[in-house]
PDB file of C-alpha atoms in Angstrom:
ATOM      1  CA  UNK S   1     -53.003  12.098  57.884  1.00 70.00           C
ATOM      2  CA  UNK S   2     -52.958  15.643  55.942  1.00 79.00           C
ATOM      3  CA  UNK S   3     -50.640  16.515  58.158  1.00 79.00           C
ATOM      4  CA  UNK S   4     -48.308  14.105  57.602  1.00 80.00           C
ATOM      5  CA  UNK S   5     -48.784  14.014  53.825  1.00 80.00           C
ATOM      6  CA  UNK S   6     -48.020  18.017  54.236  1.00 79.00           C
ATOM      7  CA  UNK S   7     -44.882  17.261  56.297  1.00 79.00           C
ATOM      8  CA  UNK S   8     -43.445  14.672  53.670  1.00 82.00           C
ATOM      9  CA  UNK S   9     -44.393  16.855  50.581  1.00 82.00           C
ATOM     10  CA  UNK S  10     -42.693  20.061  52.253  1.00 78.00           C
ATOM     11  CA  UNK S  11     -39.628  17.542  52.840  1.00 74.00           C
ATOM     12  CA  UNK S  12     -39.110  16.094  49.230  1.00 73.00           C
ATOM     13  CA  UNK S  13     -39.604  19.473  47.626  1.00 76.00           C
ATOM     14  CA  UNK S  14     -36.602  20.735  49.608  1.00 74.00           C
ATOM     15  CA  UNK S  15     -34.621  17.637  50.046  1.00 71.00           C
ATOM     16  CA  UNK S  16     -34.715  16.341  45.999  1.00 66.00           C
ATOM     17  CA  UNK S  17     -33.525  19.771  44.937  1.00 66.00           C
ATOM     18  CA  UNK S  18     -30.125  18.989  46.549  1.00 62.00           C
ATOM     19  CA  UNK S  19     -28.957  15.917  44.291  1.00 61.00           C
ATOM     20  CA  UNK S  20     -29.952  17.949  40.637  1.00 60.00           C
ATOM     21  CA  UNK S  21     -26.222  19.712  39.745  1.00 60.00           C
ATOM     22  CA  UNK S  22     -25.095  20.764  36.628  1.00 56.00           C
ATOM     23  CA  UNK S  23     -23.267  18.568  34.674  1.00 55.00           C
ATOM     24  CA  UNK S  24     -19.432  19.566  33.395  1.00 57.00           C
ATOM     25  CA  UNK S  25     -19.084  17.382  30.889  1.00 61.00           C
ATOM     26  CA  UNK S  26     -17.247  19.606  28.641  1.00 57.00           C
ATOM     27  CA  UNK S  27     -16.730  22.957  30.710  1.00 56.00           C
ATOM     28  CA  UNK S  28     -13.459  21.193  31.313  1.00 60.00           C
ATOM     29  CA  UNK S  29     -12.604  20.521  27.651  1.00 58.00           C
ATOM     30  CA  UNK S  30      -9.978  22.836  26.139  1.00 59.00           C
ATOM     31  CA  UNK S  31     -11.000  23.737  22.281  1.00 61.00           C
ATOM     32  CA  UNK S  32     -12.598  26.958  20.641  1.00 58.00           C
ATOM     33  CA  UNK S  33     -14.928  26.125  18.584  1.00 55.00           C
ATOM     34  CA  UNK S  34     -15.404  27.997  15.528  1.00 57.00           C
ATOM     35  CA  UNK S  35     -19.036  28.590  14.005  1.00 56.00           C
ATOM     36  CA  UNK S  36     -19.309  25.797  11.550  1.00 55.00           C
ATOM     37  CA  UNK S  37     -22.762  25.936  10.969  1.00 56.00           C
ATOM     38  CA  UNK S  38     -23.817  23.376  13.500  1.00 54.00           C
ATOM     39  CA  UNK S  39     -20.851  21.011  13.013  1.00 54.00           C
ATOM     40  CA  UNK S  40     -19.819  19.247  16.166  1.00 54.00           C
ATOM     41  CA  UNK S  41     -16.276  20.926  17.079  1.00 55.00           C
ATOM     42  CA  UNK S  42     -13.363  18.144  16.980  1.00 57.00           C
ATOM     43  CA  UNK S  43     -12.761  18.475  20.909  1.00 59.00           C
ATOM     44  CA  UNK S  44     -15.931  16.727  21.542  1.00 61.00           C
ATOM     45  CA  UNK S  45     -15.328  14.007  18.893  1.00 68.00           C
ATOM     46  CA  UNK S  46     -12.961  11.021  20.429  1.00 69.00           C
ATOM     47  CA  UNK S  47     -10.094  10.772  18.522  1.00 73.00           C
ATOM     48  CA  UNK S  48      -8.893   6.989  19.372  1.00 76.00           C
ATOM     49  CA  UNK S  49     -10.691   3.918  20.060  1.00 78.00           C
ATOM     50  CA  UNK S  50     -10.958   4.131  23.764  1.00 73.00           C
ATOM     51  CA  UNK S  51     -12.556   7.824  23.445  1.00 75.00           C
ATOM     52  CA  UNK S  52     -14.997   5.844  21.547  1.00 80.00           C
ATOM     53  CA  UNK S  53     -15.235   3.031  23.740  1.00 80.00           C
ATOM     54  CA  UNK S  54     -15.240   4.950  26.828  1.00 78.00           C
ATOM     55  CA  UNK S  55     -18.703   6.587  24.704  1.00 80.00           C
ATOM     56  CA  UNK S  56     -20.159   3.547  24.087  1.00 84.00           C
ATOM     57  CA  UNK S  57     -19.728   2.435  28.308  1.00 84.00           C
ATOM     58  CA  UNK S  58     -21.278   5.667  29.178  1.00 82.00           C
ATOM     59  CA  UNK S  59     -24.508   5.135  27.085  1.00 85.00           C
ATOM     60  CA  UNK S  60     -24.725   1.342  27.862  1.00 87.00           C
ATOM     61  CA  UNK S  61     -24.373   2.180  31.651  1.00 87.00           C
ATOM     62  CA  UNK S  62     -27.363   4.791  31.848  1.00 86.00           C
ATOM     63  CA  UNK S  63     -28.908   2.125  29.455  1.00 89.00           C
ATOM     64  CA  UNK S  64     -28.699  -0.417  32.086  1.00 90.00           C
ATOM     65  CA  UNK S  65     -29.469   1.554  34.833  1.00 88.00           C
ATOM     66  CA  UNK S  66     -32.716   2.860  33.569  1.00 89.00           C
ATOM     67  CA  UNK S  67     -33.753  -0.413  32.789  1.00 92.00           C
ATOM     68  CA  UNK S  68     -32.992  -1.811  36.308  1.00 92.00           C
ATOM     69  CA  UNK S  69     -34.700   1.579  38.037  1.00 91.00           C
ATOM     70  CA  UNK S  70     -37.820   0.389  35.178  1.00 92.00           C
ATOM     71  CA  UNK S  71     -38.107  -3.068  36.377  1.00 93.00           C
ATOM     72  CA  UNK S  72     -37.426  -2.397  40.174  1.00 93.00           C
ATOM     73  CA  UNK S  73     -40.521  -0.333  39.220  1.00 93.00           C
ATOM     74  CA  UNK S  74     -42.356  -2.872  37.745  1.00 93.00           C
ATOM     75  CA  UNK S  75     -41.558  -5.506  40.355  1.00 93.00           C
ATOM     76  CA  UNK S  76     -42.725  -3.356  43.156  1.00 93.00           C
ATOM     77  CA  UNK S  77     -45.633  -2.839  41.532  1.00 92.00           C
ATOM     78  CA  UNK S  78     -46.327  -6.559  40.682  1.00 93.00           C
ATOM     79  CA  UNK S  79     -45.476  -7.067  44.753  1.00 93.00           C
ATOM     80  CA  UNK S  80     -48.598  -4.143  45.314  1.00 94.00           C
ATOM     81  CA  UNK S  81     -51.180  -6.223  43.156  1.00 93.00           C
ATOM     82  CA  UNK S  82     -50.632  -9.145  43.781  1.00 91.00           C
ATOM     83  CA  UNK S  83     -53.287  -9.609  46.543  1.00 89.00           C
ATOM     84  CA  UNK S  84     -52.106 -12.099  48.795  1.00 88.00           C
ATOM     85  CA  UNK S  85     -51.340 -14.424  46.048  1.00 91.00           C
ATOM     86  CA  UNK S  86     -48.544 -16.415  46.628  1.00 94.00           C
ATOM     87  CA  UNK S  87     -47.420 -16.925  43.165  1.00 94.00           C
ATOM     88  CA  UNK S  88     -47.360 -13.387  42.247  1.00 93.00           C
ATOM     89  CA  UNK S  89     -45.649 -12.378  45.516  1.00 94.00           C
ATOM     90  CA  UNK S  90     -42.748 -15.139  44.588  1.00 95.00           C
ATOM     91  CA  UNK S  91     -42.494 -13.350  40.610  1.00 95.00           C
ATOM     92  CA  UNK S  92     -42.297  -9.868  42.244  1.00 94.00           C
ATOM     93  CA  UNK S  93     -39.711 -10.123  45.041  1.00 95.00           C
ATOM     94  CA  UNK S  94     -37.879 -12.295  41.779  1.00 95.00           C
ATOM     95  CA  UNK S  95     -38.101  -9.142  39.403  1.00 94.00           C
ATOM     96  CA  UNK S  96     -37.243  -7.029  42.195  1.00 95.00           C
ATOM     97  CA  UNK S  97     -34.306  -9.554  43.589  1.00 96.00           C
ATOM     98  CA  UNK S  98     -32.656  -9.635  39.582  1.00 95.00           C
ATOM     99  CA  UNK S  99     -33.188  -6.176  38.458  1.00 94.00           C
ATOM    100  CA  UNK S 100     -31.131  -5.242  41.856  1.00 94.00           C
ATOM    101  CA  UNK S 101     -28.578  -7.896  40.590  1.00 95.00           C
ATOM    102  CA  UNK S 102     -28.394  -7.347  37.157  1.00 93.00           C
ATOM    103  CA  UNK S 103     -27.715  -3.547  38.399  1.00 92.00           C
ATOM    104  CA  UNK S 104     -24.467  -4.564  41.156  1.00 93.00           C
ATOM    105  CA  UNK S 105     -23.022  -6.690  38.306  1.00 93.00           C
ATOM    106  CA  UNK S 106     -23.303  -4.047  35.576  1.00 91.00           C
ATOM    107  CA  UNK S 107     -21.485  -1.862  37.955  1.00 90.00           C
ATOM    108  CA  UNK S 108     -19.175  -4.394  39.018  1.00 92.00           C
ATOM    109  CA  UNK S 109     -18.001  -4.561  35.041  1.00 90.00           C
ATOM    110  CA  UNK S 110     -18.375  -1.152  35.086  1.00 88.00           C
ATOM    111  CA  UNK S 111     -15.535  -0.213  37.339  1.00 89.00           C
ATOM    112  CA  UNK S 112     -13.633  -3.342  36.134  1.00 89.00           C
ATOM    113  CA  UNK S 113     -13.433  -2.189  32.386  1.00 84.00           C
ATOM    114  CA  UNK S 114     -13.231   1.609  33.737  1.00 82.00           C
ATOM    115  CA  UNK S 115      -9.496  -0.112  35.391  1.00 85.00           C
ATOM    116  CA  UNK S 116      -8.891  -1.606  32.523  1.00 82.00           C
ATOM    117  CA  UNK S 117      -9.355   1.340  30.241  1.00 76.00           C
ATOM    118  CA  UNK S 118      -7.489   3.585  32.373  1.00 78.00           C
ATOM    119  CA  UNK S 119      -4.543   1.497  32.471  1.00 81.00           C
ATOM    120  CA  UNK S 120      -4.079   0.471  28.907  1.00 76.00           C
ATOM    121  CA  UNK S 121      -5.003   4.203  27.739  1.00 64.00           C
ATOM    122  CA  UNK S 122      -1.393   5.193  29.655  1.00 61.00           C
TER     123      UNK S 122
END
């Protein structure tokens, strides 16, 4: 058993290092700004409404996801107490069963008002 618990630590350590990157966000963005004291430059700042929405989507969808992950979390470990007992088996798998659909369906909208977006903001 140490052995195996060895073999799978050894694994994640060099396996979970491959999915952390660094993020771009605004490598990419074209502005100098100047030293204003601590003032956010304007290239970061959205200058129309679907900048803003677009925002808004970004922080609502790691919202939503976080919350799903939280409550996967908490439905698997309702599933691991629950002892046998039937009713608390049946409210687990359910937790589990909606976060998991809650999650598809926010994604769903997700690319559906991503479309949207990208076609009115032409």
């Amino acid at each position: 058993m140490k052995i195996i618990s060895k073999l799978t630590t050894v694994l994640l350590i060099n396996i979970f290092p491959t999915f952390v990157y660094a993020d771009d966000i605004f490598a990419n963005k074209q502005c100098k700004p100047k030293n204003n004291g601590g003032i956010i430059p304007d290239c970061i700042i959205p200058k129309d409404l679907l900048g803003l929405l677009g925002i808004v989507i970004e922080i609502l969808m790691a919202l939503v996801g976080t919350i799903s992950v939280l409550f996967i979390i908490i439905g698997g470990f309702q599933y691991i107490t629950s002892a046998g007992n039937y009713d608390n088996i049946r409210n687990a798998k359910n937790t589990i069963t909606y976060a998991i659909i809650g999650l598809v369906a926010s994604l769903m909208s997700f690319a559906v008002i991503t479309f949207i977006i990208d076609h009115v903001g032409q």
